[in-house]
Amino acid sequence: MRLLPTLAASALLLPLAAHAADPYSYAQPDQVKVRHLDLDLTVDFPHKQLHGRATLSLDWVNPTAAALVLDTRDLKIARIEGIDAKGHASALTYALAPRDKQLGSKLTIAAPTHPAKVRIIYDTSPKASGLQWLSQAQTADKKLPFMFSQSESIHARSWVPLQDSPAIRLTYTAHVSAPKGVRVVMSAPNDAKHPLNGDFSFDQPHAIPSYLLAIAAGDIAAEATGPRSAVYAEPSMVHKAAREFDDTEKMIATTEQLYGPYRWGRYDLIVLPPSFPFGGMENPNMTFATPTIVVGDKSLASVISHELAHSWSGNLVTNATWRDGWLNEGFTTYVQGRITEAVYGKSLADEEALLSARALEKNIGNMPANSQKLAPVPGDVDADDALSDVAYDKGSWFLRTLEQRFGRAAFDPYLKSYFDHFAFQSITTEQMLAFLKANLLDKYPGKMSEAEVKDWVYGTGIPKDAPLPTSARFDMIDAKVKAFTAGTLSADQLDAKGWNTQEWMYFLDRLPDAPQLAQMKALDAAWHLTGTPNAEIGMRWYIHAIAAGDKDVWPAAREHMSRIGRIYLTTPVYRAFAATPEGLAYAEASYAKTKDGYHPLTQQVIEGIFAKAKAKPAK
């Protein structure tokens, strides 16, 4: 693996420079850059394949370059053509390297005459890492099969041959053929009234990184939630989801007031089948979302405010490499909190900030030192593992610290100017820090030193003076947790009837890792946590009950794991089972029956949990 250069230990703010080589891509943008993609796809549900023709418009940066190098993974290449400025096509020779487990196969296309475009005709693999194919039986309405993509971090290359690095941005158009009755949507403006005639066209006029390429196809209905927003989902889910997210326009308007205009036109979202591996994915114009956030009370709508916030931090201003991922996720988590505060109140925003901060405080000390840094020295880590809770939670905590030191009157205009200055660019941590120094630190001297900034970005752990919001409700819950675990407060005396989702999450998070079995039994008897439809509460409940030795919850925990494919909500329960030999055997038997319903990324994580458990020496 090619690594990024180690940061100079004595330098905080490095000069603006060309992006270093991306260790997760074979692309050579210093030789030639892909500027535009014309994509023609046929959706083949019976064979679980996309049949594709990708035409890449090229900018030959180096006049002596002899080849175009692309990223691919498990693509079957039929032929490759060069297209000159007059539109004449001619065959090009190419070499597809052996498959690397993480990076896929390097595709080198000999092109000494520097064609204006290169066209690649190919098929995807039925096991493409960035696509999931569901039979009609695996969907909610069971009428049509379903397919959706997940390109982040480096899975776009499994369904499109391209330069798969966040540093490289491109516009795209697409034509997609699908069976009649199937709706196709992509990460571009979508038309809710488009006839389901099997013929769809898309145009993304803004230059985006490859990880934001997205597609979904299936039995999909649409319902408007505002003048520039709609919810797409299977027909049985769409109205419920539209009610859950009817604050979308209010969220967009709130963010515009803070950080400038929404630049993407429409903001639609699609609620995918339960196997979607993440809470949400910020694909431009069409957020992909998990059904686990549709709970009926808007308590988990912060996932949508998070994905919307990416329209400024991530989609508009993008990390240049996955080592800089906190520029996407930390900034977005901060903006999410500001949206939540404006739309749902400061109390809820503070509770969510405290939830993440307390979890990070608990876990960060167990991470390798390099993983505790916002901008780590790159190592031999999978791209999918480069984004951790540190990027999200330490990153947003750093921005909350800046807000506290400089005040919102100074910090809000600074952040808006940051989004404006770097709009539609991919940048490094060092570029962000140089802008911070010139436009905040130097402009308001004495508020925060460069050494403090360096400690946050390049240091381990959490700085000791990191500010935390206060929550009277959480303070009350801390007292109840202490009394409950000490045995001086019984489960039925908790007075938790009015607790919201976040307060239950906090209570369960603050319980001991291995609580007493009798207490867990009493808690369940009083509050009926086993079988809860709220997946956030359920995940936390099952891992504690399993750790306490309560086998009565095992069937319900198995149902939770089988029903939900979201990695964050499913794999902790698998991990709890895998802590004992009997639990591991139970989880493996459950997984064998449900594996085909999981996304490839979810399968990878679960199988890694099993492998790690088996590698541990017996006690």
Coordinates of C-alpha atoms in Angstrom, one line a residue:
M1 CA 0.0 0.0 0.0
R2 CA 1.2 3.5 -0.9
L3 CA 1.2 5.7 2.2
L4 CA 0.8 9.5 2.5
P5 CA 3.9 11.3 3.8
T6 CA 4.2 11.7 7.5
L7 CA 3.3 15.1 8.8
A8 CA 6.2 17.3 10.0
A9 CA 6.0 17.1 13.7
S10 CA 7.0 20.7 14.2
A11 CA 4.5 22.2 11.7
L12 CA 0.9 23.0 12.5
L13 CA -0.1 24.8 9.4
L14 CA 1.5 23.6 6.2
P15 CA 1.4 25.6 2.9
L16 CA -1.3 24.8 0.4
A17 CA 0.0 22.1 -1.8
A18 CA -1.0 19.6 -4.4
H19 CA -2.8 16.7 -3.0
A20 CA -0.6 13.8 -2.0
A21 CA -1.3 10.5 -3.7
D22 CA -4.4 8.7 -2.4
P23 CA -3.4 5.4 -0.8
Y24 CA -6.7 3.9 -1.6
S25 CA -6.7 4.6 -5.4
Y26 CA -4.6 3.6 -8.4
A27 CA -5.6 6.8 -10.2
Q28 CA -2.9 9.2 -11.4
P29 CA -4.6 12.6 -11.6
D30 CA -1.3 14.3 -12.1
Q31 CA -1.2 12.6 -15.5
V32 CA -4.8 12.7 -16.6
K33 CA -8.1 13.6 -14.9
V34 CA -11.6 12.4 -15.6
R35 CA -13.8 15.5 -15.8
H36 CA -17.2 14.0 -16.9
L37 CA -18.9 10.6 -17.0
D38 CA -21.6 9.6 -19.5
L39 CA -23.0 6.4 -18.1
D40 CA -25.4 3.9 -19.8
L41 CA -26.7 1.1 -17.6
T42 CA -29.1 -1.8 -18.0
V43 CA -30.5 -3.2 -14.7
D44 CA -30.5 -7.0 -14.9
F45 CA -32.3 -8.4 -11.9
P46 CA -32.2 -12.1 -12.8
H47 CA -28.4 -12.1 -13.1
K48 CA -27.8 -9.4 -10.4
Q49 CA -25.7 -7.4 -12.7
L50 CA -25.5 -3.9 -14.3
H51 CA -24.5 -4.0 -17.9
G52 CA -22.6 -0.8 -18.4
R53 CA -21.0 1.6 -20.9
A54 CA -18.9 4.3 -19.2
T55 CA -17.6 7.2 -21.4
L56 CA -15.0 9.3 -19.6
S57 CA -14.2 12.8 -20.8
L58 CA -10.5 13.4 -20.1
D59 CA -8.1 16.2 -19.3
W60 CA -4.6 15.2 -20.2
V61 CA -2.6 17.1 -17.5
N62 CA 0.8 15.7 -18.5
P63 CA 1.4 16.1 -22.3
T64 CA 3.8 13.1 -22.2
A65 CA 1.4 10.8 -20.3
A66 CA 1.0 7.5 -22.1
A67 CA -1.8 5.8 -20.3
L68 CA -5.1 6.3 -18.3
V69 CA -5.1 4.4 -15.0
L70 CA -8.5 3.6 -13.4
D71 CA -9.8 1.8 -10.4
T72 CA -12.0 -1.3 -10.8
R73 CA -13.2 -4.1 -8.6
D74 CA -14.6 -7.4 -10.1
L75 CA -15.7 -5.8 -13.3
K76 CA -15.8 -7.9 -16.5
I77 CA -14.3 -5.7 -19.3
A78 CA -15.7 -6.4 -22.8
R79 CA -13.8 -3.8 -24.7
I80 CA -12.3 -0.3 -24.5
E81 CA -12.4 2.4 -27.1
G82 CA -10.7 5.8 -27.6
I83 CA -12.9 8.6 -29.0
D84 CA -11.2 11.5 -30.7
A85 CA -12.3 15.1 -30.8
K86 CA -14.4 14.4 -34.0
G87 CA -16.2 11.4 -32.4
H88 CA -14.3 8.7 -34.2
A89 CA -13.8 5.5 -32.0
S90 CA -10.9 3.1 -32.1
A91 CA -10.0 0.1 -30.0
L92 CA -7.5 0.6 -27.2
T93 CA -5.3 -2.0 -25.6
Y94 CA -5.5 -2.4 -21.8
A95 CA -4.2 -4.4 -18.9
L96 CA -6.3 -5.5 -15.9
A97 CA -4.0 -6.3 -13.0
P98 CA -4.6 -9.1 -10.5
R99 CA -7.2 -8.3 -7.8
D100 CA -5.9 -6.7 -4.6
K101 CA -8.1 -7.6 -1.7
Q102 CA -8.7 -4.0 -0.7
L103 CA -8.1 -1.9 -3.8
G104 CA -9.5 -4.1 -6.5
S105 CA -7.8 -4.3 -9.9
K106 CA -5.8 -1.6 -11.5
L107 CA -6.9 -0.9 -15.1
T108 CA -4.2 0.6 -17.3
I109 CA -5.4 1.8 -20.7
A110 CA -2.7 2.6 -23.3
A111 CA -3.6 5.9 -24.9
P112 CA -0.5 7.6 -26.3
T113 CA -2.6 9.7 -28.7
H114 CA -4.5 11.3 -25.9
P115 CA -8.1 10.7 -27.0
A116 CA -10.7 13.2 -25.8
K117 CA -12.8 10.4 -24.3
V118 CA -12.4 6.7 -23.4
R119 CA -15.4 4.4 -23.5
I120 CA -15.4 1.1 -21.5
I121 CA -18.0 -1.6 -22.0
Y122 CA -18.4 -3.8 -19.0
D123 CA -20.5 -5.9 -16.7
T124 CA -20.6 -5.8 -12.9
S125 CA -20.2 -8.9 -10.7
P126 CA -23.3 -10.4 -9.0
K127 CA -21.2 -9.9 -5.8
A128 CA -20.1 -6.3 -6.4
S129 CA -19.1 -4.8 -3.1
G130 CA -21.0 -1.6 -3.8
L131 CA -24.3 -3.1 -4.9
Q132 CA -27.0 -5.1 -3.1
W133 CA -29.6 -7.1 -5.0
L134 CA -32.7 -8.1 -3.1
S135 CA -35.3 -10.6 -4.3
Q136 CA -38.9 -9.5 -4.1
A137 CA -39.3 -11.7 -1.0
Q138 CA -36.6 -9.6 0.8
T139 CA -38.5 -6.3 0.3
A140 CA -41.3 -4.9 2.4
D141 CA -44.0 -5.1 -0.2
K142 CA -42.7 -8.3 -1.9
K143 CA -43.8 -7.2 -5.4
L144 CA -40.6 -6.4 -7.2
P145 CA -36.9 -7.0 -6.7
F146 CA -34.7 -4.2 -5.4
M147 CA -31.2 -2.9 -6.0
F148 CA -29.2 -0.1 -4.4
S149 CA -25.6 1.1 -4.3
Q150 CA -23.3 2.2 -1.5
S151 CA -20.2 3.7 -3.0
E152 CA -18.5 5.2 0.0
S153 CA -15.7 4.7 0.7
I154 CA -14.1 3.0 -2.3
H155 CA -17.0 0.9 -3.7
A156 CA -17.9 3.0 -6.7
R157 CA -15.2 1.1 -8.6
S158 CA -17.2 -2.1 -8.2
W159 CA -20.0 -0.7 -10.5
V160 CA -18.2 2.0 -12.6
P161 CA -14.6 2.0 -13.9
L162 CA -13.2 5.4 -12.9
Q163 CA -10.7 7.3 -10.7
D164 CA -12.2 6.4 -7.4
S165 CA -10.7 9.0 -5.1
P166 CA -12.5 11.8 -3.2
A167 CA -9.8 14.3 -4.6
I168 CA -11.2 13.9 -8.1
R169 CA -14.5 15.5 -8.9
L170 CA -16.6 14.9 -12.0
T171 CA -20.0 15.8 -13.5
Y172 CA -22.2 13.0 -14.9
T173 CA -25.1 12.1 -17.0
A174 CA -26.7 8.7 -17.0
H175 CA -29.2 6.7 -19.0
V176 CA -30.7 3.6 -17.2
S177 CA -32.8 0.9 -18.7
A178 CA -34.9 -1.2 -16.2
P179 CA -37.9 -3.5 -16.3
K180 CA -41.2 -1.6 -16.7
G181 CA -42.9 -0.9 -13.4
V182 CA -39.5 -0.3 -11.7
R183 CA -38.5 3.2 -10.6
V184 CA -34.8 4.2 -10.9
V185 CA -33.3 7.0 -8.8
M186 CA -29.8 8.4 -8.8
S187 CA -27.6 11.0 -7.0
A188 CA -28.9 13.7 -9.3
P189 CA -32.2 15.6 -9.7
N190 CA -35.0 13.1 -9.8
D191 CA -38.6 13.4 -11.2
A192 CA -41.2 12.0 -8.9
K193 CA -43.7 12.0 -11.8
H194 CA -41.5 10.1 -14.2
P195 CA -43.4 7.3 -15.9
L196 CA -42.3 3.8 -14.9
N197 CA -41.6 2.9 -18.5
G198 CA -38.1 1.4 -18.0
D199 CA -36.3 4.4 -19.5
F200 CA -34.6 6.9 -17.1
S201 CA -32.2 9.8 -17.7
F202 CA -30.2 11.8 -15.2
D203 CA -27.9 14.8 -15.2
Q204 CA -25.7 15.8 -12.3
P205 CA -24.3 19.3 -13.3
H206 CA -22.2 19.8 -10.2
A207 CA -18.8 18.1 -10.0
I208 CA -18.9 15.5 -7.3
P209 CA -16.4 12.9 -6.0
S210 CA -16.9 9.3 -7.1
Y211 CA -18.1 8.1 -3.7
L212 CA -21.3 10.1 -4.2
L213 CA -22.3 8.2 -7.3
A214 CA -25.5 6.3 -6.3
I215 CA -28.3 4.4 -7.9
A216 CA -31.4 2.5 -6.6
A217 CA -34.1 0.6 -8.5
G218 CA -37.3 -1.2 -7.3
D219 CA -40.9 -0.8 -6.3
I220 CA -40.5 2.9 -5.3
A221 CA -43.3 5.4 -4.6
A222 CA -42.8 9.2 -3.9
E223 CA -44.6 11.7 -1.7
A224 CA -43.8 15.4 -1.5
T225 CA -42.6 16.9 1.9
G226 CA -42.1 20.4 0.7
P227 CA -41.6 22.7 -2.4
R228 CA -38.1 21.2 -3.1
S229 CA -38.2 17.9 -1.2
A230 CA -39.9 14.5 -1.4
V231 CA -39.6 11.1 0.2
Y232 CA -39.2 8.0 -1.9
A233 CA -39.8 4.5 -0.5
E234 CA -41.7 1.3 -1.0
P235 CA -45.4 2.1 -1.2
S236 CA -46.2 0.6 2.2
M237 CA -43.5 2.9 3.8
V238 CA -43.7 6.1 1.8
H239 CA -46.6 7.9 3.7
K240 CA -45.2 7.0 7.1
A241 CA -41.8 8.2 6.1
A242 CA -43.1 11.4 4.6
R243 CA -44.9 12.2 7.9
E244 CA -41.7 11.5 9.8
F245 CA -39.6 13.8 7.6
D246 CA -42.1 16.6 7.0
D247 CA -39.7 19.1 8.7
T248 CA -37.3 18.7 5.8
E249 CA -38.0 22.1 4.2
K250 CA -37.7 23.7 7.7
M251 CA -34.3 22.0 8.0
I252 CA -33.1 23.3 4.6
A253 CA -34.2 26.9 5.3
T254 CA -32.5 26.8 8.8
T255 CA -29.2 25.7 7.3
E256 CA -29.4 28.3 4.6
Q257 CA -29.8 31.0 7.2
L258 CA -26.7 29.8 8.9
Y259 CA -24.4 28.8 6.1
G260 CA -25.7 30.2 2.8
P261 CA -27.9 28.9 0.0
Y262 CA -28.6 25.2 -0.7
R263 CA -26.8 24.8 -4.0
W264 CA -28.1 21.5 -5.2
G265 CA -31.7 22.4 -6.3
R266 CA -33.8 19.6 -4.8
Y267 CA -33.2 17.6 -1.6
D268 CA -35.0 14.3 -1.8
L269 CA -34.5 11.2 0.2
I270 CA -35.2 7.5 -0.2
V271 CA -35.9 5.1 2.6
L272 CA -34.3 1.8 1.6
P273 CA -35.0 -1.7 2.7
P274 CA -33.8 -2.7 6.2
S275 CA -30.5 -4.2 4.8
F276 CA -29.1 -0.8 4.0
P277 CA -25.9 -0.9 6.0
F278 CA -25.8 2.7 7.3
G279 CA -28.1 5.2 9.0
G280 CA -27.9 7.5 6.0
M281 CA -25.7 8.3 3.0
E282 CA -25.5 11.9 1.7
N283 CA -25.8 11.2 -2.0
P284 CA -26.4 14.6 -3.7
N285 CA -30.1 15.4 -4.4
M286 CA -31.1 11.9 -3.0
T287 CA -30.1 11.0 0.5
F288 CA -30.2 7.2 1.1
A289 CA -31.7 6.4 4.5
T290 CA -32.4 3.4 6.8
P291 CA -35.9 2.6 7.8
T292 CA -34.7 2.2 11.4
I293 CA -35.0 6.0 11.8
V294 CA -38.8 5.9 11.0
V295 CA -40.1 5.5 14.5
G296 CA -43.2 7.7 14.4
D297 CA -42.1 10.5 16.7
K298 CA -39.3 12.2 14.8
S299 CA -36.9 11.4 17.6
L300 CA -34.3 10.1 15.2
A301 CA -34.8 12.7 12.5
S302 CA -31.2 14.0 13.3
V303 CA -30.0 11.4 10.9
I304 CA -31.7 13.4 8.1
S305 CA -30.4 16.7 9.5
H306 CA -26.9 15.0 9.4
E307 CA -27.3 14.0 5.8
L308 CA -28.7 17.3 4.8
A309 CA -25.7 19.1 6.5
H310 CA -23.4 17.1 4.2
S311 CA -24.8 19.3 1.4
W312 CA -22.5 21.9 2.8
S313 CA -19.8 19.9 4.6
G314 CA -18.8 16.9 2.5
N315 CA -20.6 17.3 -0.8
L316 CA -19.8 21.0 -1.2
V317 CA -16.5 20.9 0.6
T318 CA -15.0 17.4 0.5
N319 CA -12.1 15.7 2.2
A320 CA -9.3 15.1 -0.3
T321 CA -8.4 11.7 1.1
W322 CA -10.1 9.4 3.7
R323 CA -7.3 10.4 6.1
D324 CA -9.0 13.9 6.1
G325 CA -12.5 12.3 6.7
W326 CA -13.1 14.5 9.8
L327 CA -13.5 17.4 7.4
N328 CA -16.6 15.7 6.1
E329 CA -18.0 14.0 9.3
G330 CA -16.9 16.3 12.1
F331 CA -18.1 19.4 10.4
T332 CA -21.3 17.7 9.4
T333 CA -22.0 16.5 12.9
Y334 CA -21.5 20.0 14.2
V335 CA -23.9 21.5 11.6
Q336 CA -26.4 18.7 12.4
G337 CA -26.4 19.9 16.0
R338 CA -27.1 23.4 14.9
I339 CA -30.0 22.3 12.7
T340 CA -31.4 20.1 15.5
E341 CA -31.2 23.0 18.0
A342 CA -33.0 25.4 15.6
V343 CA -35.8 23.0 14.6
Y344 CA -36.3 20.8 17.7
G345 CA -34.7 22.8 20.5
K346 CA -31.5 23.2 22.4
S347 CA -32.3 20.5 24.9
L348 CA -32.4 17.7 22.3
A349 CA -29.3 19.1 20.6
D350 CA -27.4 19.1 23.9
E351 CA -28.6 15.6 24.7
E352 CA -27.3 14.2 21.3
A353 CA -24.0 16.0 21.7
L354 CA -23.6 14.6 25.2
L355 CA -24.5 11.1 24.1
S356 CA -21.7 11.1 21.5
A357 CA -19.2 12.8 23.7
R358 CA -19.7 10.4 26.6
A359 CA -19.4 7.4 24.3
L360 CA -16.2 8.8 22.8
E361 CA -14.8 9.5 26.3
K362 CA -15.4 5.8 27.2
N363 CA -13.9 4.3 24.1
I364 CA -11.1 6.5 22.8
G365 CA -8.6 5.3 25.3
N366 CA -8.9 1.8 24.0
M367 CA -8.0 2.8 20.4
P368 CA -4.5 2.7 19.0
A369 CA -2.8 6.1 19.4
N370 CA -2.9 6.9 15.7
S371 CA -6.6 6.2 15.5
Q372 CA -7.3 8.8 18.3
K373 CA -6.1 11.7 16.0
L374 CA -8.4 13.7 13.8
A375 CA -5.7 13.7 11.1
P376 CA -3.9 10.4 11.7
V377 CA -0.7 9.4 10.0
P378 CA -2.0 7.0 7.4
G379 CA -1.4 3.3 8.0
D380 CA -2.4 -0.1 6.7
V381 CA -6.1 0.4 7.4
D382 CA -9.0 -0.4 5.1
A383 CA -10.6 2.7 3.6
D384 CA -13.9 1.6 5.2
D385 CA -12.3 1.8 8.6
A386 CA -10.7 5.2 8.1
L387 CA -13.9 6.9 9.3
S388 CA -14.5 6.2 13.0
D389 CA -16.3 7.8 15.9
V390 CA -13.2 10.1 16.2
A391 CA -13.9 11.7 12.9
Y392 CA -17.5 12.3 13.8
D393 CA -17.5 13.0 17.5
K394 CA -14.0 14.4 18.2
G395 CA -14.3 16.5 15.1
S396 CA -17.6 18.0 16.1
W397 CA -16.4 18.5 19.6
F398 CA -13.4 20.5 18.2
L399 CA -15.8 22.8 16.3
R400 CA -18.0 23.2 19.4
T401 CA -14.8 24.3 21.2
L402 CA -14.1 26.9 18.5
E403 CA -17.7 28.1 18.7
Q404 CA -17.3 28.5 22.5
R405 CA -14.0 30.3 22.3
F406 CA -14.9 32.7 19.5
G407 CA -18.6 33.0 20.0
R408 CA -21.3 32.4 17.4
A409 CA -21.2 36.0 16.2
A410 CA -17.6 35.3 14.9
F411 CA -17.7 31.6 14.3
D412 CA -20.9 31.4 12.2
P413 CA -19.6 33.9 9.6
Y414 CA -16.3 32.1 9.6
L415 CA -17.9 28.7 8.9
K416 CA -20.1 30.2 6.1
S417 CA -17.0 31.8 4.5
Y418 CA -15.2 28.4 4.7
F419 CA -18.0 26.7 2.8
D420 CA -18.1 29.6 0.2
H421 CA -14.3 29.6 -0.2
F422 CA -13.9 25.9 -0.8
A423 CA -17.2 25.3 -2.6
F424 CA -17.0 22.3 -5.0
Q425 CA -13.4 21.5 -4.0
S426 CA -11.7 18.6 -2.3
I427 CA -9.3 19.8 0.4
T428 CA -6.8 18.5 3.0
T429 CA -6.7 19.0 6.7
E430 CA -3.8 21.4 6.2
Q431 CA -5.7 23.6 3.8
M432 CA -8.6 23.8 6.3
L433 CA -6.1 24.8 9.0
A434 CA -4.5 27.5 6.9
F435 CA -7.9 29.0 6.3
L436 CA -8.7 28.7 10.0
K437 CA -5.5 30.5 11.0
A438 CA -6.0 33.4 8.5
N439 CA -9.7 33.9 9.0
L440 CA -10.3 33.1 12.7
L441 CA -7.2 32.6 14.8
D442 CA -5.4 35.6 13.5
K443 CA -8.5 37.7 13.1
Y444 CA -9.4 37.3 16.8
P445 CA -6.1 36.9 18.6
G446 CA -5.9 35.5 22.1
K447 CA -9.0 33.3 21.8
M448 CA -7.3 30.1 20.9
S449 CA -3.7 29.3 20.3
E450 CA -2.2 27.3 17.4
A451 CA -0.8 24.9 19.9
E452 CA -4.3 24.1 21.2
V453 CA -5.5 23.6 17.6
K454 CA -2.6 21.3 17.0
D455 CA -3.5 19.3 20.1
W456 CA -7.0 18.8 18.9
V457 CA -6.1 17.8 15.3
Y458 CA -2.9 15.9 15.7
G459 CA -3.0 14.9 19.3
T460 CA -4.4 11.8 21.0
G461 CA -7.3 11.6 23.3
I462 CA -9.6 14.5 24.2
P463 CA -8.1 17.8 25.4
K464 CA -8.7 18.2 29.2
D465 CA -10.5 21.6 28.8
A466 CA -12.9 20.3 26.1
P467 CA -16.3 21.9 26.8
L468 CA -19.4 19.8 27.3
P469 CA -23.0 21.0 27.1
T470 CA -25.1 20.5 30.2
S471 CA -28.4 18.6 30.4
A472 CA -30.5 18.6 33.6
R473 CA -32.3 15.5 32.3
F474 CA -29.1 13.6 31.8
D475 CA -27.8 14.7 35.2
M476 CA -31.0 13.2 36.6
I477 CA -30.4 10.0 34.7
D478 CA -26.8 9.8 35.9
A479 CA -28.2 9.9 39.5
K480 CA -30.7 7.2 38.7
V481 CA -28.1 4.9 37.0
K482 CA -25.9 5.2 40.1
A483 CA -28.8 4.4 42.5
F484 CA -30.1 1.6 40.3
T485 CA -26.8 -0.1 39.9
A486 CA -26.1 0.3 43.7
G487 CA -29.4 -1.4 44.4
T488 CA -31.0 1.6 46.2
L489 CA -33.5 2.3 43.4
S490 CA -35.6 -0.5 41.9
A491 CA -36.4 -0.8 38.2
D492 CA -40.1 0.1 38.7
Q493 CA -39.1 3.3 40.6
L494 CA -37.2 4.7 37.6
D495 CA -40.0 7.0 36.6
A496 CA -39.0 6.6 33.0
K497 CA -42.4 6.8 31.4
G498 CA -41.7 10.2 29.9
W499 CA -38.2 9.5 28.6
N500 CA -37.5 10.1 25.0
T501 CA -35.3 7.9 22.8
Q502 CA -32.1 9.8 23.6
E503 CA -32.7 9.5 27.4
W504 CA -33.2 5.8 27.2
M505 CA -30.1 5.5 25.0
Y506 CA -28.2 7.5 27.6
F507 CA -29.5 5.4 30.5
L508 CA -28.5 2.1 28.8
D509 CA -25.1 3.5 27.7
R510 CA -24.3 4.4 31.3
L511 CA -25.0 0.9 32.7
P512 CA -22.0 -1.3 33.6
D513 CA -20.7 -3.3 30.6
A514 CA -21.5 -6.5 32.5
P515 CA -24.6 -5.6 34.6
Q516 CA -26.2 -7.9 37.2
L517 CA -28.6 -10.5 35.7
A518 CA -31.3 -9.8 38.4
Q519 CA -31.3 -6.1 37.7
M520 CA -31.6 -6.7 33.9
K521 CA -34.5 -9.0 34.5
A522 CA -36.2 -6.5 36.7
L523 CA -35.6 -3.7 34.2
D524 CA -37.2 -5.7 31.4
A525 CA -40.2 -6.7 33.6
A526 CA -40.8 -3.0 34.5
W527 CA -40.3 -1.4 31.0
H528 CA -40.7 -4.2 28.5
L529 CA -37.5 -3.5 26.5
T530 CA -37.3 -7.0 24.9
G531 CA -39.0 -6.7 21.5
T532 CA -38.9 -2.9 21.4
P533 CA -39.5 -1.6 17.8
N534 CA -37.0 1.2 18.5
A535 CA -33.7 -0.2 17.2
E536 CA -31.5 2.4 19.0
I537 CA -33.0 1.3 22.4
G538 CA -33.1 -2.4 21.3
M539 CA -29.4 -2.6 20.4
R540 CA -28.3 -1.1 23.7
W541 CA -30.7 -3.3 25.7
Y542 CA -29.7 -6.6 24.0
I543 CA -26.0 -6.1 24.4
H544 CA -26.4 -5.4 28.2
A545 CA -28.9 -8.3 28.7
I546 CA -26.7 -10.7 26.8
A547 CA -23.6 -9.6 28.8
A548 CA -25.6 -10.2 32.0
G549 CA -26.3 -13.7 31.0
D550 CA -30.0 -13.4 30.2
K551 CA -30.7 -16.1 27.7
D552 CA -34.4 -15.3 27.6
V553 CA -33.6 -12.3 25.4
W554 CA -31.7 -14.4 22.8
P555 CA -34.6 -15.0 20.4
A556 CA -35.6 -11.4 20.4
A557 CA -32.0 -10.3 19.9
R558 CA -31.7 -12.7 17.0
E559 CA -34.9 -11.2 15.5
H560 CA -33.3 -7.7 15.9
M561 CA -30.2 -8.9 14.1
S562 CA -32.1 -10.6 11.4
R563 CA -34.5 -7.7 10.8
I564 CA -31.9 -4.9 10.6
G565 CA -28.9 -4.7 8.3
R566 CA -27.6 -1.3 9.6
I567 CA -24.0 -2.1 10.7
Y568 CA -24.1 0.3 13.7
L569 CA -27.3 -1.3 15.1
T570 CA -26.7 -5.0 14.3
T571 CA -23.0 -5.8 14.8
P572 CA -22.8 -4.7 18.5
V573 CA -25.4 -7.5 19.2
Y574 CA -23.3 -10.0 17.2
R575 CA -20.3 -8.8 19.2
A576 CA -22.1 -9.4 22.5
F577 CA -23.0 -12.9 21.5
A578 CA -19.5 -13.6 20.3
A579 CA -18.1 -12.9 23.8
T580 CA -18.9 -16.5 24.9
P581 CA -18.5 -19.8 23.0
E582 CA -22.2 -20.6 23.4
G583 CA -23.3 -17.2 22.3
L584 CA -20.9 -17.3 19.3
A585 CA -22.4 -20.6 18.1
Y586 CA -25.9 -19.2 18.5
A587 CA -24.9 -16.0 16.5
E588 CA -23.2 -18.1 13.8
A589 CA -26.3 -20.3 13.3
S590 CA -28.5 -17.2 13.1
Y591 CA -26.1 -15.6 10.6
A592 CA -26.1 -18.6 8.4
K593 CA -29.9 -18.3 7.9
T594 CA -29.9 -14.5 7.3
K595 CA -26.6 -13.9 5.6
D596 CA -28.1 -13.5 2.1
G597 CA -30.3 -10.6 3.3
Y598 CA -27.3 -8.5 4.5
H599 CA -25.3 -6.0 2.4
P600 CA -21.8 -7.2 1.5
L601 CA -20.3 -4.5 3.9
T602 CA -22.4 -5.8 6.8
Q603 CA -21.4 -9.4 6.0
Q604 CA -17.7 -8.3 6.0
V605 CA -18.0 -6.8 9.5
I606 CA -20.0 -9.7 11.0
E607 CA -17.6 -12.3 9.6
G608 CA -14.7 -10.2 11.0
I609 CA -16.3 -10.4 14.5
F610 CA -16.6 -14.1 14.3
A611 CA -13.0 -14.5 13.1
K612 CA -11.7 -12.3 15.9
A613 CA -13.7 -14.2 18.5
K614 CA -12.3 -17.5 17.3
A615 CA -8.8 -16.2 17.3
K616 CA -8.9 -15.3 21.0
P617 CA -7.2 -17.9 23.3
A618 CA -9.5 -19.8 25.5
K619 CA -9.7 -18.6 29.1

